[in-house]
Every structure is written in C-alpha cells, then in structure tokens.
mmCIF file of C-alpha atoms in Angstrom:
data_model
loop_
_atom_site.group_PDB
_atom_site.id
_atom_site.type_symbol
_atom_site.label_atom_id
_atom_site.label_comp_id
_atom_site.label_asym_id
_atom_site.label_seq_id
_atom_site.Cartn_x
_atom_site.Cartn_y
_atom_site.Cartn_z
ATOM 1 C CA UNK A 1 89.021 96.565 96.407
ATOM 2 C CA UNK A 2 92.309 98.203 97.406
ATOM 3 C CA UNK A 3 94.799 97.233 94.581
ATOM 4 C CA UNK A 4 98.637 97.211 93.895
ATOM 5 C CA UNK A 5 99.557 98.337 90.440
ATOM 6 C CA UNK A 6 102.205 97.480 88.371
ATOM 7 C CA UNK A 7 103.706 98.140 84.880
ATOM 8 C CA UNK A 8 106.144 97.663 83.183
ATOM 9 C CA UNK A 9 108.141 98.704 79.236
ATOM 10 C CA UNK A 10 110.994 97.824 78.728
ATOM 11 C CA UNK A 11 112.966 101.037 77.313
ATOM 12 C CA UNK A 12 114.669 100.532 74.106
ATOM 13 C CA UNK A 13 112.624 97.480 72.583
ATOM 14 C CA UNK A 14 111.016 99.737 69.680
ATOM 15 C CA UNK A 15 114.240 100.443 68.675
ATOM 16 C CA UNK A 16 115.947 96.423 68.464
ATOM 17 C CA UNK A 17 116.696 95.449 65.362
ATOM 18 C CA UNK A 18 115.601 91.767 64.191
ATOM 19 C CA UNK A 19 118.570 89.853 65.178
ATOM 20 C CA UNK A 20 117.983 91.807 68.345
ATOM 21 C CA UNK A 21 115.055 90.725 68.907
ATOM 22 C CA UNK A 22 115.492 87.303 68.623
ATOM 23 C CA UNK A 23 118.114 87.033 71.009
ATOM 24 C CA UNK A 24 116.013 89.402 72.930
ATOM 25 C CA UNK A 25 113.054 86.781 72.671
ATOM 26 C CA UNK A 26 115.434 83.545 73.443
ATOM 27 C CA UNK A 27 117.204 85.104 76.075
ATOM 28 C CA UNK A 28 115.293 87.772 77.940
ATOM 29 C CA UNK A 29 111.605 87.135 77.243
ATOM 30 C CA UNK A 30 112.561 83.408 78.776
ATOM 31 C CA UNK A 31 113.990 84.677 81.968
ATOM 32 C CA UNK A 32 111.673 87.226 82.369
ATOM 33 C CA UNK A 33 108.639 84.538 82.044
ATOM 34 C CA UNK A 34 110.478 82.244 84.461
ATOM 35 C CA UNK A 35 110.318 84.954 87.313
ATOM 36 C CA UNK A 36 107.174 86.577 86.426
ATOM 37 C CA UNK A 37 105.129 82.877 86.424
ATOM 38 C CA UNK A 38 104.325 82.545 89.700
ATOM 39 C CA UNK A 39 102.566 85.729 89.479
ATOM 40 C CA UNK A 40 100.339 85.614 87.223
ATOM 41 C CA UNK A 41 98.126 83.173 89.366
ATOM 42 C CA UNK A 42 98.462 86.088 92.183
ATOM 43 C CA UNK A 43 97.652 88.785 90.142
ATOM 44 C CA UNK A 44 93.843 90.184 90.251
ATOM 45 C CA UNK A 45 94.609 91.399 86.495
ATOM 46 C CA UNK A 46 97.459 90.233 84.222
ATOM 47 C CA UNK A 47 97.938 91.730 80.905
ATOM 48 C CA UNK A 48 100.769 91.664 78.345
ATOM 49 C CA UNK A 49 101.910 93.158 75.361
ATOM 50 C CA UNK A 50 104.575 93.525 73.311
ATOM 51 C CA UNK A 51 106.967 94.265 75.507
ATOM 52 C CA UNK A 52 104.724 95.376 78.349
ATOM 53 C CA UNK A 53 102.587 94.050 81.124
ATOM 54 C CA UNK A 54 100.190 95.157 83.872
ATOM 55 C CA UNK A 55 99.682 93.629 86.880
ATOM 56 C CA UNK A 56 97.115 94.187 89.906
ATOM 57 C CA UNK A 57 97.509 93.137 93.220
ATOM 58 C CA UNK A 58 95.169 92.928 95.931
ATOM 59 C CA UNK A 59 98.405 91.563 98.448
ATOM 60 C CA UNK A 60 100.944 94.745 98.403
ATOM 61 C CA UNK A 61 104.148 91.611 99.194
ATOM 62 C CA UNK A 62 103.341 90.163 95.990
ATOM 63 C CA UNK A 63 103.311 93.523 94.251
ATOM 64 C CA UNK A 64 106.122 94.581 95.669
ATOM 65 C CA UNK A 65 107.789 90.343 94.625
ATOM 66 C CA UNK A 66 107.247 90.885 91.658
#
C-alpha cells in the first residue's frame, strides 16, 4: 500500500495553563473535531493523543484535505 502520512502537535499545548486549557478544550479541540470528522472514516489509520494525531491515507486529496 502506498500511503499519505500525516501528523500533527500542536506547539505550545505542554506549556497552557489550566484555565488555558479549558478554553483550549471548549474552543479549539471543538473546531478542530468539526473539520477533522469527516476524516477519520477516510483515513487507513487514525490515532490521537493529547494534543496530537496521525493520520494515513491511501487517497493523497484527502491527505492533502485534511
């Protein structure tokens, strides 16, 4: 299988302090999973955490969509 790899930190989250965070959480996370949904089902391999995720791709569009 040819794949398209992605990943992604987001610089600076280690270093949010707790009411940070949750407006990081309410605000971000929530957009972020709104654009990012549609994905997933794409995706040959989906993996989050923390702030993080990986993502293969067998279609280089929906790499490149996301």
């Amino acid at each position: 299988m040819n794949g398209y790899i992605i990943f992604s930190d987001l610089k600076g989250f280690s270093k949010l302090s707790e009411p940070e965070l949750r407006t990081f959480y309410k605000d971000v996370m929530s957009e972020l999973a709104t654009h990012l949904r549609p994905f997933i089902e794409r995706a040959a391999v989906w993996n989050t955490w923390g702030d993080a995720f990986v993502a293969v791709f067998e279609n280089g569009r929906d790499a490149c969509n996301c």
